[in-house]
Coordinates of C-alpha atoms in Angstrom, one line a residue:
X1228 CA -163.9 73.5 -218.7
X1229 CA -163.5 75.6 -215.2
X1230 CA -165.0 74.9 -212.0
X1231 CA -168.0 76.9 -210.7
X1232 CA -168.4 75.4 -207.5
X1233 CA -168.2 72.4 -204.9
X1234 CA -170.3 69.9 -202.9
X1235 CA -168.0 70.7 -199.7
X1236 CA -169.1 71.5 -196.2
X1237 CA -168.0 74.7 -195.5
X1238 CA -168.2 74.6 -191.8
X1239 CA -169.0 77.7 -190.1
X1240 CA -169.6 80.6 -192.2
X1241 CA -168.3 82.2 -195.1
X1242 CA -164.6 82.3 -195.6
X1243 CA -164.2 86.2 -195.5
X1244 CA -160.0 86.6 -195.8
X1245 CA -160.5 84.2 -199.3
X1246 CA -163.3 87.0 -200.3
X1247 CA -161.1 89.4 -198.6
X1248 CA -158.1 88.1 -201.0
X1249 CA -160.5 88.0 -204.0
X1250 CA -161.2 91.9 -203.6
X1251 CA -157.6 93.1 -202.6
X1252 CA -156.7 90.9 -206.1
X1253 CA -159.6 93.0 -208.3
X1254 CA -158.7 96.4 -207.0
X1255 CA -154.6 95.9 -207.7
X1256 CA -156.0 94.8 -211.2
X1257 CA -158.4 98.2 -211.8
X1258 CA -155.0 100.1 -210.6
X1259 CA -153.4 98.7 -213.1
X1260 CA -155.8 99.3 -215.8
X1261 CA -155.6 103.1 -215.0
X1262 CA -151.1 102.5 -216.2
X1263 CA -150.1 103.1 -220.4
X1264 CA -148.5 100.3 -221.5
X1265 CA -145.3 101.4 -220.4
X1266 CA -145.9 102.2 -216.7
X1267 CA -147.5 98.6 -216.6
X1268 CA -144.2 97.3 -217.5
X1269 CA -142.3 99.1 -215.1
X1270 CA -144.7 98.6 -212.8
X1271 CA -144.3 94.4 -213.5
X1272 CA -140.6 95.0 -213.5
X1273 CA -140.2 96.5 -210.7
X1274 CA -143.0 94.3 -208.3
X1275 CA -142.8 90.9 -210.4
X1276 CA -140.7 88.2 -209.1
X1277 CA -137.3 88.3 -211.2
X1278 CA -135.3 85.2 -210.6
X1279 CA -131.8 86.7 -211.4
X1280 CA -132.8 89.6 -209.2
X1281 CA -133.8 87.5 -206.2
X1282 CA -130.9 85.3 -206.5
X1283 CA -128.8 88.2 -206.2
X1284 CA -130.2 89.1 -203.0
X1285 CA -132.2 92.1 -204.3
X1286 CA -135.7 93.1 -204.9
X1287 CA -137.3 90.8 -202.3
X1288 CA -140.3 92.5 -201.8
X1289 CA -141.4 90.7 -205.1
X1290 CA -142.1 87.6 -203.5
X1291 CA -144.8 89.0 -201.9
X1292 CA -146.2 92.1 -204.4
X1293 CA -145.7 89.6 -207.4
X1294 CA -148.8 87.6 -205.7
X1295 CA -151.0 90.4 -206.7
X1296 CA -150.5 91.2 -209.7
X1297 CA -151.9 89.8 -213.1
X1298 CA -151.5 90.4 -216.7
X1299 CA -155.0 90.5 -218.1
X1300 CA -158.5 89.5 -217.6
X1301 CA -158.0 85.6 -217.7
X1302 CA -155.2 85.6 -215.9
X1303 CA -157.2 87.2 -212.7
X1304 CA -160.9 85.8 -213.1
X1305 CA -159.3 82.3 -213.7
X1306 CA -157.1 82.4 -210.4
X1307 CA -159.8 84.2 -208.6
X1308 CA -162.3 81.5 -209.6
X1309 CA -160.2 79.0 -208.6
X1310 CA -160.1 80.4 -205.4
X1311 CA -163.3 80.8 -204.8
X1312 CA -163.6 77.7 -205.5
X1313 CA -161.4 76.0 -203.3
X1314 CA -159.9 78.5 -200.7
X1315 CA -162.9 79.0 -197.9
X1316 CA -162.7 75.3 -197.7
X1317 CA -159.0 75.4 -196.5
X1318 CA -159.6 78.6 -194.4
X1319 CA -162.4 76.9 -192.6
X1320 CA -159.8 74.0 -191.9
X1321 CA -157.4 75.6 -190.7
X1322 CA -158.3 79.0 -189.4
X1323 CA -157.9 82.7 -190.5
X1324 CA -154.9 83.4 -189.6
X1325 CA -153.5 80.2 -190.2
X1326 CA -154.9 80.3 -193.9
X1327 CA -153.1 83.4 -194.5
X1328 CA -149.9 81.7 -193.2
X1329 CA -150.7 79.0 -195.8
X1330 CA -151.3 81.1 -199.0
X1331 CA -148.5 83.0 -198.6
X1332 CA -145.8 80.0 -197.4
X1333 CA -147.5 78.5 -200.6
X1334 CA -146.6 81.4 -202.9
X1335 CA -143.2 81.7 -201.6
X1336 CA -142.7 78.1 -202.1
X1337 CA -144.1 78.5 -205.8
X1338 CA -141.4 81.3 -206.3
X1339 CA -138.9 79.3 -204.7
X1340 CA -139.5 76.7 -207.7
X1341 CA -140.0 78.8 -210.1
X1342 CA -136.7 80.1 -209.4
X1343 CA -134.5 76.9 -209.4
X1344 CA -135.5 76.3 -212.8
X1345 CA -135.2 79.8 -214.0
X1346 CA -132.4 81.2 -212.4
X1347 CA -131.0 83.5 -214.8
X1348 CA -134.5 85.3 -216.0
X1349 CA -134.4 88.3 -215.9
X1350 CA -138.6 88.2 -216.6
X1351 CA -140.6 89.1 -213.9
X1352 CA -143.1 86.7 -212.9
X1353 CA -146.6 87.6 -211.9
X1354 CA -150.0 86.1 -210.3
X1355 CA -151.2 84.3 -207.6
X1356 CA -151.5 80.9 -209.5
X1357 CA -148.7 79.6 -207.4
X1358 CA -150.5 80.4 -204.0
X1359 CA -153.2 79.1 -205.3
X1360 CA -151.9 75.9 -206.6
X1361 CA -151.1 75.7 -203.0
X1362 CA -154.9 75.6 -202.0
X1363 CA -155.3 73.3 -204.2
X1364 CA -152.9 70.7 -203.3
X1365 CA -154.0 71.2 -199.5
X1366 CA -157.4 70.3 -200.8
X1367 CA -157.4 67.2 -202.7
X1368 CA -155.7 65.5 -200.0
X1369 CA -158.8 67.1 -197.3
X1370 CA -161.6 66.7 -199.5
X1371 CA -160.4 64.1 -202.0
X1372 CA -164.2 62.6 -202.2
X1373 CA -165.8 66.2 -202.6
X1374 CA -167.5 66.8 -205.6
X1375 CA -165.8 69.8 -207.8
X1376 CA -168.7 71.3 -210.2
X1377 CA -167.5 71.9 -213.6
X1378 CA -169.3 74.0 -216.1
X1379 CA -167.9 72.7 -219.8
X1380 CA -168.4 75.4 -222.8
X1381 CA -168.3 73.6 -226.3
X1382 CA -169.3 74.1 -230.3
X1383 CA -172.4 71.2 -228.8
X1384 CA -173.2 73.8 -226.3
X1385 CA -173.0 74.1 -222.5
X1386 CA -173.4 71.9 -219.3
X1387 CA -172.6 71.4 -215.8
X1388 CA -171.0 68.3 -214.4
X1389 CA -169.7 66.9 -211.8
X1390 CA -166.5 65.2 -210.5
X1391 CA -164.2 64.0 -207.6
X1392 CA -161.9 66.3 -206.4
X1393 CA -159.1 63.7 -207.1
X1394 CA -160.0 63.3 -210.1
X1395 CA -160.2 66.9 -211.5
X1396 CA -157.3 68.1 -209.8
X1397 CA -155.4 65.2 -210.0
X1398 CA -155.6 65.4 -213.8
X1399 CA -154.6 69.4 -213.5
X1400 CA -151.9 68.5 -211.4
X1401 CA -150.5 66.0 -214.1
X1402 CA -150.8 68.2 -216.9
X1403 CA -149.0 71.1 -215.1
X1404 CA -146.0 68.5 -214.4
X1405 CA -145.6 66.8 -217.9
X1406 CA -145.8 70.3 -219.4
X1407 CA -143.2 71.5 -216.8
X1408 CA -141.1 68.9 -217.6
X1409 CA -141.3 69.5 -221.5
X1410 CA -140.2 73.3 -220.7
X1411 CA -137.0 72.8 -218.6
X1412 CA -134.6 74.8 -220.2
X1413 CA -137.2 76.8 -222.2
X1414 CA -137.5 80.2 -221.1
X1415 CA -140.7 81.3 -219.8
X1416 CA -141.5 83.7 -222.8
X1417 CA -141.7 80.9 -225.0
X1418 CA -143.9 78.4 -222.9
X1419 CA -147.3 81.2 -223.0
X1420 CA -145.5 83.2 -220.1
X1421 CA -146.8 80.6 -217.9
X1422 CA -144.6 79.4 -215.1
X1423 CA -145.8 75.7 -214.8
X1424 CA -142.7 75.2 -212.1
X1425 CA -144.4 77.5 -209.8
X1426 CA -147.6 76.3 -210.1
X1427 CA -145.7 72.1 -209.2
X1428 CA -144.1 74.2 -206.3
X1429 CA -146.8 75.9 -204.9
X1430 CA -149.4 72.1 -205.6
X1431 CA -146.8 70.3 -203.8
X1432 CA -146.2 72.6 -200.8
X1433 CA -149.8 72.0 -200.2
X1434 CA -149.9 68.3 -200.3
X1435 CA -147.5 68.5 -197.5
X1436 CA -149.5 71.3 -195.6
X1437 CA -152.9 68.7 -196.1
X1438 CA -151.5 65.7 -194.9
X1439 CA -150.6 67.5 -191.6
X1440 CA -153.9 69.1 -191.3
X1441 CA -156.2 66.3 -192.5
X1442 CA -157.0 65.4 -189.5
X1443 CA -159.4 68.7 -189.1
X1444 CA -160.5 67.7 -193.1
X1445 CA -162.0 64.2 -191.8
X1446 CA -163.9 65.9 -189.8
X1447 CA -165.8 68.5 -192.1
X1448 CA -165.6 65.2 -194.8
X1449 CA -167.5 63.4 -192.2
X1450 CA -170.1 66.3 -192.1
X1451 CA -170.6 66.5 -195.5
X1452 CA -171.1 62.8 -196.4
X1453 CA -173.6 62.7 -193.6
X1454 CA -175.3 66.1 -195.3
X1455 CA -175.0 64.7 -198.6
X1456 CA -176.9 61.8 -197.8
X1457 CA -179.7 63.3 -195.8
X1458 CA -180.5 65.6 -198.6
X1459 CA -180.3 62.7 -201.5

């Protein structure tokens, strides 16, 4: 089950710096296709977020790179879906620039999390689930009433559904947090190498970003109940 789309009111055209993340996200990838095995690790190593590292004061320039890397096909089509999904909304809310403020202050706040659970790894952490997690937080306290399509792949075949935004991320929220709580004191490389911490960081950095800008949200809400029930 992964979302494909929404019912939202985008507001004034396209949302060209979440494409423009999207793109800048899929040609770091195809850079790193071109590394051996061994220069890819390095190359993680050396740009990933390391919590011992940062703790120490060093290697800060991974808070930043680390939120453009990923480690395989999934990893990047399921965080760039996800924002595709959800991002132009926010950057229509709250602007270009702003947005950009946002996603990164969101993917700091992720590491930040990440960290404080993790201090002594020495495993770099990659991806730009944590920023993302941000947008996602930011958007179901906008848009809680929007209507998230999902498309759901199973042996009985495939469909496409719809629910609240509540709902759907409220539930992705929730697992992310029991499961985070069930890995404290686990080590990263034993929960799937995914860092559920950063992902409640980054989720709950934009709850707090959303209830300062829904204001803005209520507006473009407003719009799309009013569209929603001209064309029903």
């Amino acid at each position: 089950m992964f979302p494909i789309g929404d019912t939202n009111v985008r507001g004034k055209g396209p949302g060209y710096l979440t494409i423009g993340l999207i793109i800048v996200n899929v040609l770091i990838f195809i850079f790193q296709l071109t590394m051996s095995l061994p220069e890819l690790e390095a190359f993680f190593y050396q740009y990933g977020v390391q919590p011992v590292e940062i703790v120490a004061g060093e290697d800060l320039h991974a808070l930043v790179t680390s939120m453009f890397l990923h480690g395989g096909w999934a990893h990047l089509i399921g965080n760039m879906l996800f924002l595709w999904v959800f991002g132009d909304n926010i950057e229509v809310t709250l602007g270009r620039l702003l947005f950009l403020v946002f996603y990164m202050a969101g993917g700091f706040a992720a590491s930040a999390a990440h960290i404080m659970v993790d201090t002594g790894s020495a495993i770099p952490s990659i991806g730009a689930s944590g920023a993302i997690a941000a947008v996602l937080g930011a958007y179901v306290v906008m848009f809680p009433r929007s209507q998230v399509k999902l498309a759901i792949l199973s042996f009985y075949g495939f469909w496409i559904t719809r629910v609240t935004a509540i709902l759907f991320l409220g539930i992705w929220f929730l697992m992310q947090f029991f499961i985070g709580l069930a890995s404290l004191g686990v080590p990263t490389q034993q929960t799937s190498g995914i860092a559920f911490w950063a992902h409640i960081g980054g989720f709950v950095f934009g709850l707090l970003v959303g209830f300062l800008a829904r204001g803005r949200a209520r507006t473009l809400q407003f719009e799309q109940d009013n569209a929603y029930r001209v064309r029903y």
